[in-house]
Coordinates of C-alpha atoms in Angstrom, one line a residue:
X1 CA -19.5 -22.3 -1.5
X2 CA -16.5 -21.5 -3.7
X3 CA -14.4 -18.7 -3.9
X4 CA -16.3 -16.8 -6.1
X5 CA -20.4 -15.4 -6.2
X6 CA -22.5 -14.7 -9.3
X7 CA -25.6 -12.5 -8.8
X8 CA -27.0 -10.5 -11.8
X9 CA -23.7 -10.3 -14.0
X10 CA -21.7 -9.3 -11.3
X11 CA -18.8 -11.3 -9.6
X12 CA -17.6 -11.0 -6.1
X13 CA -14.2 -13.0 -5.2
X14 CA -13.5 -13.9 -1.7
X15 CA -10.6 -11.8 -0.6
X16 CA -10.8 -12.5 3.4
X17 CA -12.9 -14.4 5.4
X18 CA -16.7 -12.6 5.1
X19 CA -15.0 -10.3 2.7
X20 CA -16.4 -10.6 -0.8
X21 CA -14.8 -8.0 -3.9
X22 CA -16.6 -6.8 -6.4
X23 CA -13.2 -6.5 -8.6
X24 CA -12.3 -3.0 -10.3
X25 CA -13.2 -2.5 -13.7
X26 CA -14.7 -0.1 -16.4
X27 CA -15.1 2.9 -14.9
X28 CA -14.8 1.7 -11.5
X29 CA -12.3 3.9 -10.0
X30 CA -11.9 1.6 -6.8
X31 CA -13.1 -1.9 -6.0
X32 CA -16.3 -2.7 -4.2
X33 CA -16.6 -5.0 -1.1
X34 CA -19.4 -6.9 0.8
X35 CA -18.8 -7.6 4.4
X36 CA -21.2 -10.7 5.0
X37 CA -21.7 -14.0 6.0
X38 CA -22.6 -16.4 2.7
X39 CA -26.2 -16.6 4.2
X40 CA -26.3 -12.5 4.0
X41 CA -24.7 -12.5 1.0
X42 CA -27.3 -14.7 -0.5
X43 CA -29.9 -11.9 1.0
X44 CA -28.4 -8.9 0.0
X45 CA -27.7 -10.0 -3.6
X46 CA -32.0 -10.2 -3.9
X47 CA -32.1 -6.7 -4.9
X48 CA -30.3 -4.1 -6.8
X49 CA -27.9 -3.2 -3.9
X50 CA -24.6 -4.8 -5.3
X51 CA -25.4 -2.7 -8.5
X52 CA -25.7 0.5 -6.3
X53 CA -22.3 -0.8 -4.6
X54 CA -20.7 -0.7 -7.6
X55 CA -22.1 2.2 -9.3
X56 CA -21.1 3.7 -6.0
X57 CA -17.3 3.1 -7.2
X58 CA -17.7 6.1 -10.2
X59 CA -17.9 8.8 -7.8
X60 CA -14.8 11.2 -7.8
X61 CA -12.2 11.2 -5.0
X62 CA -13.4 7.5 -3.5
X63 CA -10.5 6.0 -2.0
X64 CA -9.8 2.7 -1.0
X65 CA -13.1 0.3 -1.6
X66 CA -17.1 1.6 -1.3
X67 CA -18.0 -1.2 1.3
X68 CA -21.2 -2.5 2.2
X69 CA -21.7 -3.8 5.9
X70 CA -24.0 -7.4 6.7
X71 CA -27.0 -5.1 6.7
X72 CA -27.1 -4.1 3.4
X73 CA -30.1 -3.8 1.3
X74 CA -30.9 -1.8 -1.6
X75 CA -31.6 2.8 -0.9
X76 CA -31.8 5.3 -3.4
X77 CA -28.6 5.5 -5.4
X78 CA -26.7 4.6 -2.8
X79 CA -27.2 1.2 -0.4
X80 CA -28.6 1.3 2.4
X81 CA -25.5 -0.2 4.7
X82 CA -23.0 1.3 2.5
X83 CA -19.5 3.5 3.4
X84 CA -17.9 5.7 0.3
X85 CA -14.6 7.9 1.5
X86 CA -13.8 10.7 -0.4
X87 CA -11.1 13.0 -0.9
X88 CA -12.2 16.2 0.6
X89 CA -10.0 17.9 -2.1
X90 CA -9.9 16.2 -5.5
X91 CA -13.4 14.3 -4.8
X92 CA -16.7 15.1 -4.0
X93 CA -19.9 15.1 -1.5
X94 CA -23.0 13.1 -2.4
X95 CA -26.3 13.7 -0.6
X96 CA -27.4 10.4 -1.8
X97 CA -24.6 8.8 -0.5
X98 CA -25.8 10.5 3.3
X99 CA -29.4 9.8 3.0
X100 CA -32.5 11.9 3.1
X101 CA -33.6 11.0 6.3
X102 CA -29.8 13.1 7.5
X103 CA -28.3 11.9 10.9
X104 CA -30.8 9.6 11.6
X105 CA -29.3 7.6 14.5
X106 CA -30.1 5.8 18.0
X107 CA -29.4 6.5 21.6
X108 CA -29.6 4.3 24.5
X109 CA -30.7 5.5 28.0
X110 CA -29.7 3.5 30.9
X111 CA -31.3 2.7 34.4
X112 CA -30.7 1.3 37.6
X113 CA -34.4 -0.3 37.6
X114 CA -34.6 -4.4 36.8
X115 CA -36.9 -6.3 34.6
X116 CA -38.5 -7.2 37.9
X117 CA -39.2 -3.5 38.4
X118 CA -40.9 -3.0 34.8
X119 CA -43.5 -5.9 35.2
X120 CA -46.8 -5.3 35.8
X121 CA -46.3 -1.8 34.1
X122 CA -46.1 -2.5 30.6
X123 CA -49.5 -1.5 29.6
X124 CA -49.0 1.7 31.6
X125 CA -45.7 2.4 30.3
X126 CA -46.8 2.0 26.5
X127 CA -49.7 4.2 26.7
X128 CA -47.9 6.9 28.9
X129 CA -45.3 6.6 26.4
X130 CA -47.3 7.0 23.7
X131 CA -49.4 9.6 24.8
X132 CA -46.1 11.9 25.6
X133 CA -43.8 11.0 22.9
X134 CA -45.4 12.7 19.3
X135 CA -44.9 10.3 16.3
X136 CA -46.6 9.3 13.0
X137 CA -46.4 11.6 9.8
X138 CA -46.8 15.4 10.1
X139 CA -46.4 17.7 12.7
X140 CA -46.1 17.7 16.5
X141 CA -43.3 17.8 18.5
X142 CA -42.4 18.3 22.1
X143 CA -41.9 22.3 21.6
X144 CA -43.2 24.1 19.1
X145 CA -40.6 26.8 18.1
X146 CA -40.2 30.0 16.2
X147 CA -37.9 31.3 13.6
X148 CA -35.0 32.6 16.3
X149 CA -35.6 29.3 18.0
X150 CA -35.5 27.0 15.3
X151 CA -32.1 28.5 13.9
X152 CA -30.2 28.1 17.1
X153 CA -31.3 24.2 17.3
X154 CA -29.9 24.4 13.6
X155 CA -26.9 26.3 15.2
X156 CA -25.9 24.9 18.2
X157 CA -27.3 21.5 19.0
X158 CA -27.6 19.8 22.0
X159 CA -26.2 22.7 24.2
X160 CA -29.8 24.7 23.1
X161 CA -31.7 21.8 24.7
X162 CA -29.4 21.7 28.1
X163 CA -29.4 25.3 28.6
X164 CA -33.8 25.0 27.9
X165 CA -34.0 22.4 30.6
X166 CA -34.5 19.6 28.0
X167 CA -30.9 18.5 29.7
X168 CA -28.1 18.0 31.6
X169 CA -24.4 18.9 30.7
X170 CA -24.1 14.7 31.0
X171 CA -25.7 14.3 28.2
X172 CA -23.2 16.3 26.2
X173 CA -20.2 14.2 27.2
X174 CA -22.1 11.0 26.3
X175 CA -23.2 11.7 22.6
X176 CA -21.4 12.0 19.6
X177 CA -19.4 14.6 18.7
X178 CA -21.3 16.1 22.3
X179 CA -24.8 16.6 19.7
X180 CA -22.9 19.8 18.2
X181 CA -21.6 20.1 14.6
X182 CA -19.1 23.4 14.4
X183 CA -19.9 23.3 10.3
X184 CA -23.7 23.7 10.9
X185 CA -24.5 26.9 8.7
X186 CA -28.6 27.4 9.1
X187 CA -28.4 29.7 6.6
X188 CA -27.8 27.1 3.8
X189 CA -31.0 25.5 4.9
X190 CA -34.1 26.4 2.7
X191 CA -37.1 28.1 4.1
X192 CA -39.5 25.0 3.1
X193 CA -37.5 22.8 5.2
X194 CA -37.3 25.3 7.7
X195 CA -40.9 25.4 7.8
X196 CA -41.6 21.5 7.4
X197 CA -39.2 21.3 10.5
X198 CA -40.0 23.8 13.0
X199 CA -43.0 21.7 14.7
X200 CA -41.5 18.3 14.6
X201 CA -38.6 19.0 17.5
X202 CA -39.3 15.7 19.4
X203 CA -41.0 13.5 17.6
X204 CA -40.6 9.9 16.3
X205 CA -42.0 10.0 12.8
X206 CA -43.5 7.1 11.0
X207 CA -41.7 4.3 9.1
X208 CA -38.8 2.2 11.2
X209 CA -38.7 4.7 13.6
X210 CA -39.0 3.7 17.4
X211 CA -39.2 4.0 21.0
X212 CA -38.1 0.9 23.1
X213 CA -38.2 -0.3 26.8
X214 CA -35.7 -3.3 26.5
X215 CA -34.1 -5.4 29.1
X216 CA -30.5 -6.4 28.9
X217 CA -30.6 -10.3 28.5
X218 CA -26.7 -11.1 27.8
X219 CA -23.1 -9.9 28.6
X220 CA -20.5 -10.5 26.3
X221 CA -17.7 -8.3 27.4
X222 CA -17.6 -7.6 31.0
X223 CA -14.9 -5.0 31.5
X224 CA -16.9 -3.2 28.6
X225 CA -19.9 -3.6 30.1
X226 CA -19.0 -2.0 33.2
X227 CA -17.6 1.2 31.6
X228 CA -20.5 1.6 29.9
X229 CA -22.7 0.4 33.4
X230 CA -24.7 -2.2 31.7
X231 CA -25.9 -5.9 33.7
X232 CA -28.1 -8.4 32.8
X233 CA -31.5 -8.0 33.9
X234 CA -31.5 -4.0 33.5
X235 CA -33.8 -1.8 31.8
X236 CA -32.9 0.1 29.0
X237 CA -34.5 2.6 26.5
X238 CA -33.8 2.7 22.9
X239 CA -34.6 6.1 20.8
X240 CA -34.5 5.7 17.2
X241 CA -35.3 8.5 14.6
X242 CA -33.7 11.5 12.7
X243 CA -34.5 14.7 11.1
X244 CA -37.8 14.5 10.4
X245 CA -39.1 16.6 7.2
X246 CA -36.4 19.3 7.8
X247 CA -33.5 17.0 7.1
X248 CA -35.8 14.9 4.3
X249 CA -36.1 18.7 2.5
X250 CA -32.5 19.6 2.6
X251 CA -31.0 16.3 1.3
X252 CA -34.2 17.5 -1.6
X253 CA -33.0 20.7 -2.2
X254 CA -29.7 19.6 -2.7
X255 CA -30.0 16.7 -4.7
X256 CA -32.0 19.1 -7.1
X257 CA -29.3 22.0 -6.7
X258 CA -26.7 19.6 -7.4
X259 CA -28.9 18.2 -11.0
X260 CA -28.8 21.7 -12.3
X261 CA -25.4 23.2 -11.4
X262 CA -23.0 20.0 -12.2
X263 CA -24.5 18.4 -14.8
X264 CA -21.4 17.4 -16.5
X265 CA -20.5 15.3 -13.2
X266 CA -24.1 13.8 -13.0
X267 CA -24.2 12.4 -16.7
X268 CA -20.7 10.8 -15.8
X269 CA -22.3 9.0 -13.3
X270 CA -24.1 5.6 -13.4
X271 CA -27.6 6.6 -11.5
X272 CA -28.5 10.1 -11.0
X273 CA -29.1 9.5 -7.0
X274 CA -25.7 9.9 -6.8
X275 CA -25.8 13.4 -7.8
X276 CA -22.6 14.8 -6.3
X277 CA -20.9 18.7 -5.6
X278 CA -17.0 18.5 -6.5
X279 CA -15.1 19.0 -3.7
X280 CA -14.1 22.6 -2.8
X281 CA -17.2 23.9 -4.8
X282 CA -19.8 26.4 -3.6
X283 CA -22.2 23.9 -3.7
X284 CA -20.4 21.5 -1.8
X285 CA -19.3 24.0 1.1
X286 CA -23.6 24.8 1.0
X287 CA -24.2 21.1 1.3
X288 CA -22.2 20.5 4.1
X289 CA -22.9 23.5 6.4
X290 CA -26.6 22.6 6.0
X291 CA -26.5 19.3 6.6
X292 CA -24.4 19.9 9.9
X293 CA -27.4 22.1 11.0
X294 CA -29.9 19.3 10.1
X295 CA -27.5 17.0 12.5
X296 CA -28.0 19.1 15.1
X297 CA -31.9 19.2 14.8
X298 CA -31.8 15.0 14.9
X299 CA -29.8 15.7 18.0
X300 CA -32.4 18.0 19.5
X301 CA -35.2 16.0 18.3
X302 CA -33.3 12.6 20.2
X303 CA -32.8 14.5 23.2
X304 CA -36.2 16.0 23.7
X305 CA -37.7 12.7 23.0
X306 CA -35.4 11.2 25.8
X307 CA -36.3 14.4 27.8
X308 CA -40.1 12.8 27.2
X309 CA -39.3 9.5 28.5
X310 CA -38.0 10.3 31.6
X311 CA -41.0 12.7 32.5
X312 CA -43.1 9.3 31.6
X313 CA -40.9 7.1 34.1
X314 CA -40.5 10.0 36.5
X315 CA -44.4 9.5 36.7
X316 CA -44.8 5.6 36.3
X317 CA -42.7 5.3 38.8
X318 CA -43.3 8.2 41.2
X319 CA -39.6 8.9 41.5
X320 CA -37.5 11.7 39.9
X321 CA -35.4 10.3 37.0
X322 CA -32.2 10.7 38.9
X323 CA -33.1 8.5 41.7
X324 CA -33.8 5.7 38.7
X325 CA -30.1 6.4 36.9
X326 CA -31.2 7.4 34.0
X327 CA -27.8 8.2 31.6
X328 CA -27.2 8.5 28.1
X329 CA -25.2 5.4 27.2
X330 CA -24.5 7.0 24.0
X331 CA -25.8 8.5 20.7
X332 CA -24.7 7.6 17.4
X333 CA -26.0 8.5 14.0
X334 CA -26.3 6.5 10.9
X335 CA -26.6 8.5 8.0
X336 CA -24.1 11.1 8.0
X337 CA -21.7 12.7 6.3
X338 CA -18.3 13.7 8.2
X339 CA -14.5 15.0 7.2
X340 CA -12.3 12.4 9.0
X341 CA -8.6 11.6 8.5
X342 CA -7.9 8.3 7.3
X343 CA -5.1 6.4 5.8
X344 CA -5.3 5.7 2.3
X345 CA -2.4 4.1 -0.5
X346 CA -1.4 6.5 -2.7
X347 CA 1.4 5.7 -5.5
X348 CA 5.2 7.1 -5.7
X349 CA 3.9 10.8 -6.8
X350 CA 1.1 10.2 -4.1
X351 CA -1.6 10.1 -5.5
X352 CA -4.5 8.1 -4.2
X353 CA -4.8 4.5 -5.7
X354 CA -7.0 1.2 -4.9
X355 CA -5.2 -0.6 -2.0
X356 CA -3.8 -3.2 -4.7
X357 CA -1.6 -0.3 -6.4
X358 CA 0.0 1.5 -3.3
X359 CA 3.1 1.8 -2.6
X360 CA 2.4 3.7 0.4
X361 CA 0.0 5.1 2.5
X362 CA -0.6 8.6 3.8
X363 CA -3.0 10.1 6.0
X364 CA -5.7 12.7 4.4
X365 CA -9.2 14.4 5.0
X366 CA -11.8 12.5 3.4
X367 CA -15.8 12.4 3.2
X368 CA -16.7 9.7 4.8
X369 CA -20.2 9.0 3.7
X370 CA -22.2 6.6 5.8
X371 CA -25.7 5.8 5.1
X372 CA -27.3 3.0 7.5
X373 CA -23.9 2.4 8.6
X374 CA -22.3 3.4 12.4
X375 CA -19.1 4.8 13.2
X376 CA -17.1 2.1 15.2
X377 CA -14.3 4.1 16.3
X378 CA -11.9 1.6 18.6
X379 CA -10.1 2.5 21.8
X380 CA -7.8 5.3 21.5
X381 CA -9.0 7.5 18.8
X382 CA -9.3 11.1 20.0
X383 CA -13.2 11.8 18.4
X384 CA -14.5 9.2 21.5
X385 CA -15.8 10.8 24.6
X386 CA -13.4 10.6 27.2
X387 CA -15.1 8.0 29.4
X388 CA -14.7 5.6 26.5
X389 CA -11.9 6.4 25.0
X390 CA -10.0 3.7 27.0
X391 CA -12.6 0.5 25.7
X392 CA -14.2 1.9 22.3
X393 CA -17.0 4.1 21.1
X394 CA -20.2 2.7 21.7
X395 CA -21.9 1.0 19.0
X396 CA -25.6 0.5 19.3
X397 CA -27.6 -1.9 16.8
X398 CA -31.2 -2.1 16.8
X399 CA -33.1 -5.1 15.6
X400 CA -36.6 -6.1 15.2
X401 CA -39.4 -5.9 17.7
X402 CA -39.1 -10.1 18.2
X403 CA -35.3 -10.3 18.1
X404 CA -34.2 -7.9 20.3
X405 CA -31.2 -5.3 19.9
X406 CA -26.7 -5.3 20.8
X407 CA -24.5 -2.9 21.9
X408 CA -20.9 -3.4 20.8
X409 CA -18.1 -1.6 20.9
X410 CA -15.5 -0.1 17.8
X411 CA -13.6 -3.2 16.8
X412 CA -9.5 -2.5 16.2
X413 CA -10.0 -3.7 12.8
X414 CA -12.7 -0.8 11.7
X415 CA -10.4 1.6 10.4
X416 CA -8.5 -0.7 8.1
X417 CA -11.3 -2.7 6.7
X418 CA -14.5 0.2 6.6
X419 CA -13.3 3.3 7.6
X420 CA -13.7 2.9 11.1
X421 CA -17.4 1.9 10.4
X422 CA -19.8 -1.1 11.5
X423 CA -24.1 -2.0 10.5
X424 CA -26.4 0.1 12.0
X425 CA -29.5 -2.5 12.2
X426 CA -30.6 -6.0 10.8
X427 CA -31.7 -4.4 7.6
X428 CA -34.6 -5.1 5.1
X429 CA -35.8 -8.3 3.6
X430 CA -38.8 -7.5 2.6
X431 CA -40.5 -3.8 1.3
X432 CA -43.3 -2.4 3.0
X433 CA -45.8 -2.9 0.5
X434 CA -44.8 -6.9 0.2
X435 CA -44.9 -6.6 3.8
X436 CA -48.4 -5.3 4.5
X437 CA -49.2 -7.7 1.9
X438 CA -48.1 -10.8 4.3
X439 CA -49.0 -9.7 7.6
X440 CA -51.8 -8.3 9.4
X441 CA -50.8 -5.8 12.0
X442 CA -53.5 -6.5 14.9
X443 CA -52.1 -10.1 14.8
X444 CA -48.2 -9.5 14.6
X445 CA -48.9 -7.0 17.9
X446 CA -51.5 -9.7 19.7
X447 CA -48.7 -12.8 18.8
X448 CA -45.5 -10.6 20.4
X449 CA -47.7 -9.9 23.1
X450 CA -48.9 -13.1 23.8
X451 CA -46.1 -15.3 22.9
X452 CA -42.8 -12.7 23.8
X453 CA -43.9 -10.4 26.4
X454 CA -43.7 -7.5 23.8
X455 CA -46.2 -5.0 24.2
X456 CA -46.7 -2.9 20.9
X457 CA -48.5 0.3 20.6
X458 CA -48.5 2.7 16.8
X459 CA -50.3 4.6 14.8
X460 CA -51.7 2.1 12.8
X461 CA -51.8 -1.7 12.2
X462 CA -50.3 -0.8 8.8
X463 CA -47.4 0.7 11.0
X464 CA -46.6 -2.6 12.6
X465 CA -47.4 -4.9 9.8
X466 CA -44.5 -3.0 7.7
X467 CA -42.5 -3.7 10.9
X468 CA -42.7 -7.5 11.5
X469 CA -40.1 -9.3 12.5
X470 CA -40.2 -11.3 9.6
X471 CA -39.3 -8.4 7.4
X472 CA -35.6 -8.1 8.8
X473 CA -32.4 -9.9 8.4
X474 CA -31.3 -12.1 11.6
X475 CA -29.8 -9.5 13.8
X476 CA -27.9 -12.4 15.4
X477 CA -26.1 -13.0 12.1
X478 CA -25.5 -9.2 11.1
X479 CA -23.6 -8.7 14.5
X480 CA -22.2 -12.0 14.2
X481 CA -20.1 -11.3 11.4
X482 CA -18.9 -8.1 12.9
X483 CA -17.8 -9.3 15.9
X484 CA -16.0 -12.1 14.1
X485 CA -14.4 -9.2 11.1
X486 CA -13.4 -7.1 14.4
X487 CA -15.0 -4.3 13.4
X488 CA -17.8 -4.0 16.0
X489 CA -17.4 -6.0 19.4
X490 CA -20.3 -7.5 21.0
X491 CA -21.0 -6.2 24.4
X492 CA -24.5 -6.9 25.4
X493 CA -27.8 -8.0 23.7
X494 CA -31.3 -6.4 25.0
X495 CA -34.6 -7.8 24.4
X496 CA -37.9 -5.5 24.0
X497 CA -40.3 -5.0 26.4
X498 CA -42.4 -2.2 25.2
X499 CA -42.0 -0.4 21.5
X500 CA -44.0 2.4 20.2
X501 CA -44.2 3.6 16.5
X502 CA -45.6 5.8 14.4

């Protein structure tokens, strides 16, 4: 391929190897860049998500480059797989830029028990796990809660569920930011979501979301393997879903809030999705407090769901979950919005300029917007939980239900390249309409049972057909090209064994 890629009208320029530049121009108030393989690149450019990339560029205060990682695929406004920085003084905040689905994310949940171990149980597993872990649309959770109850998940996090028995102070020290946001303000979430919310604590949902039994099939890194006490041949569980209808409601209200107060700033703005509160507004201060709360409540929802699956193994197994090891690797969100310092070029009266105009570089608070996209913090950074903090955060990537899943670890060359960011999955191909169009679901479940091992158990055959394998990207590839860009290590690769949707 040459140096240069045509999609739509837009041009990318190879600036670094799997670094492709969607040069500044127009309005653009920073370049755009792909981080992909030329066989991604090819994918992602199938859709409207180097538009969104670039339309990404208009919003106030971005610094640096918006970036989108292998994954990418076209969301609403903003791509799904796409990083935007913002000042947190001269810029803004854009709930499109988060997602509505807010701190959607995955843990892993480690035992002691083998492959060997789990065979023979599968069909027992899936239908214990199924039965005990609430998913699909609507209501249902593990606990049902009231107004006092719900506002001090909103509040406090993870700490609620330990101190209600849905924990153990391990847990804390082994998720991010230890499942509590200290900018979580309940009161800037809206009685609907409130309400939509308040019986969905532990629950799945419907869409992409998942439960997994996986076994760990390769070791990349063996000193990083160890400090995060994983071996071939072990069972794993993956958890993977978010905020359910409370944090769907609040990126809503916002996004609506945010259309009436500031239109000035929305009709200088490519696609409306973008919607944005200036920085240091009273909007934007709202914004952020509620969508710390609703990171809280994906936290408590993760952790009553793992809370779930060890009662199921505790009884599979007819052994207390202790005796089997089972530890949060690690629990990391993918649509989020945070205030991290960063470097960033400014010019000689330091101001913040694209990377091609700075003279210098400073350090300063920004919003870092990540939506399908992980935090990869390397080795060293003070935000990593002390047992890591001497190999890298945790990094954990889901793929398909036939192509199994990696762990890696944050790469040294994250915070230069994406702001200290990685994927978060294999990402899209194909839509859910196109995809229940091609496959039938009874016969993607039978042929992963019968041909992989995979034993698959949802709401729906409409549920799984959405989900084929077929319908992702190679996860192979997506993590490929990280490990290679050093932004996300490869550490271990798991294969499913058992995966329940809604």
């Amino acid at each position: 391929m040459d140096d240069t890629f045509e999609a739509d009208g837009i041009t990318l320029r190879k600036v670094g190897e799997y670094v492709w530049e969607i040069p500044q121009e127009g309005d653009m108030r920073v370049p755009a860049r792909v981080l992909a393989s030329e066989a991604l690149l090819e994918e992602i450019s199938d859709d409207l998500t180097l538009q969104q990339l670039k339309n990404s560029t208009h919003l106030p205060g971005i610094t640096k480059y918006a970036v989108c990682m292998p994954d990418g695929h076209q969301g609403y406004g903003f791509p799904v797989g796409g990083v935007g920085a913002t000042d947190t003084e001269t810029g803004c905040i854009s709930p499109g830029a988060i997602g509505y689905d807010i701190n959607c994310g995955v843990r892993m949940l480690t035992t002691n028990l083998t492959y060997g171990d789990v065979q023979g149980h599968e069909e027992e597993l899936v239908n214990e796990l199924f039965a005990n872990v609430p998913s699909g649309l609507g209501g249902g959770g593990v606990v049902e809660t009231d107004r006092d109850t719900l506002e001090e998940i909103l509040d406090r996090g993870v700490r609620w569920a330990v101190e209600n028995d849905y924990g153990v102070e391990d847990d804390l020290r082994h998720c991010e930011d230890e499942g509590f946001r200290a900018d979580a303000d309940p009161s800037k979430i809206s009685q609907k979501a409130k309400d939509r919310g308040k019986n969905q604590v532990g629950s799945l949902g419907s869409g992409n979301h998942f439960l997994e039994v996986q076994r760990v099939t390769d070791v990349y890194r063996d000193d990083v393997a160890d400090a995060y006490d994983l071996e071939a041949d072990q069972i794993v569980v993956l958890i993977h879903c978010g905020s359910r209808g409370l944090g769907h409601q609040t990126c809503n209200d916002y996004l609506r809030k945010i259309e009436q107060r500031h239109q000035g700033l929305l009709n200088r703005l490519p696609d409306k999705e973008l919607a944005a509160a200036p920085a240091g507004s009273q909007l934007a201060e709202d914004y952020y407090g509620a969508m710390c709360a609703a990171i809280n409540f994906a936290w408590v929802n993760r952790q009553l769901v793992m809370h779930q699956v060890r009662r199921v193994f505790e009884s599979v197994f007819d052994r207390d979950w202790q005796a089997m090891d089972m530890r949060l690797l690690y629990d990391v969100a993918h649509n989020i919005g945070k205030k991290e310092v960063h470097e960033v070029g400014v010019d000689e009266d330091g101001v913040a300029v694209p990377e091609e105009d700075a003279v210098d570089h400073e350090e300063r608070e920004l919003y870092v917007h990540r939506k399908g996209a992980t935090r990869a913090f390397p080795a060293g950074r003070p935000e990593i939980p002390e047992v890591y903090e001497h190999v890298g955060q945790p990094i954990i990537i889901p793929g398909s239900m036939g192509a199994g899943s990696y762990v890696l670890r944050g790469g040294e060359a994250s915070m230069a390249l994406t702001f200290g960011s990685t994927a978060h999955g294999a990402g899209r191909v194909m839509s859910r309409t196109e995809a229940k169009k091609t496959y039938w679901g009874e016969d993607v479940r039978d042929d992963l049972r019968d041909q992989q091992h995979v034993y698959v158990k949802a709401q729906s055959g409409a549920t799984v057909a959405e989900e084929a394998p077929g319908v992702y990207k190679d996860v192979d590839e997506v993590v490929r090209v990280s490990d290679e860009l050093g932004i996300g290590d490869k550490v271990a690769r798991t294969f499913p064994v058992c995966n329940i949707k809604g």
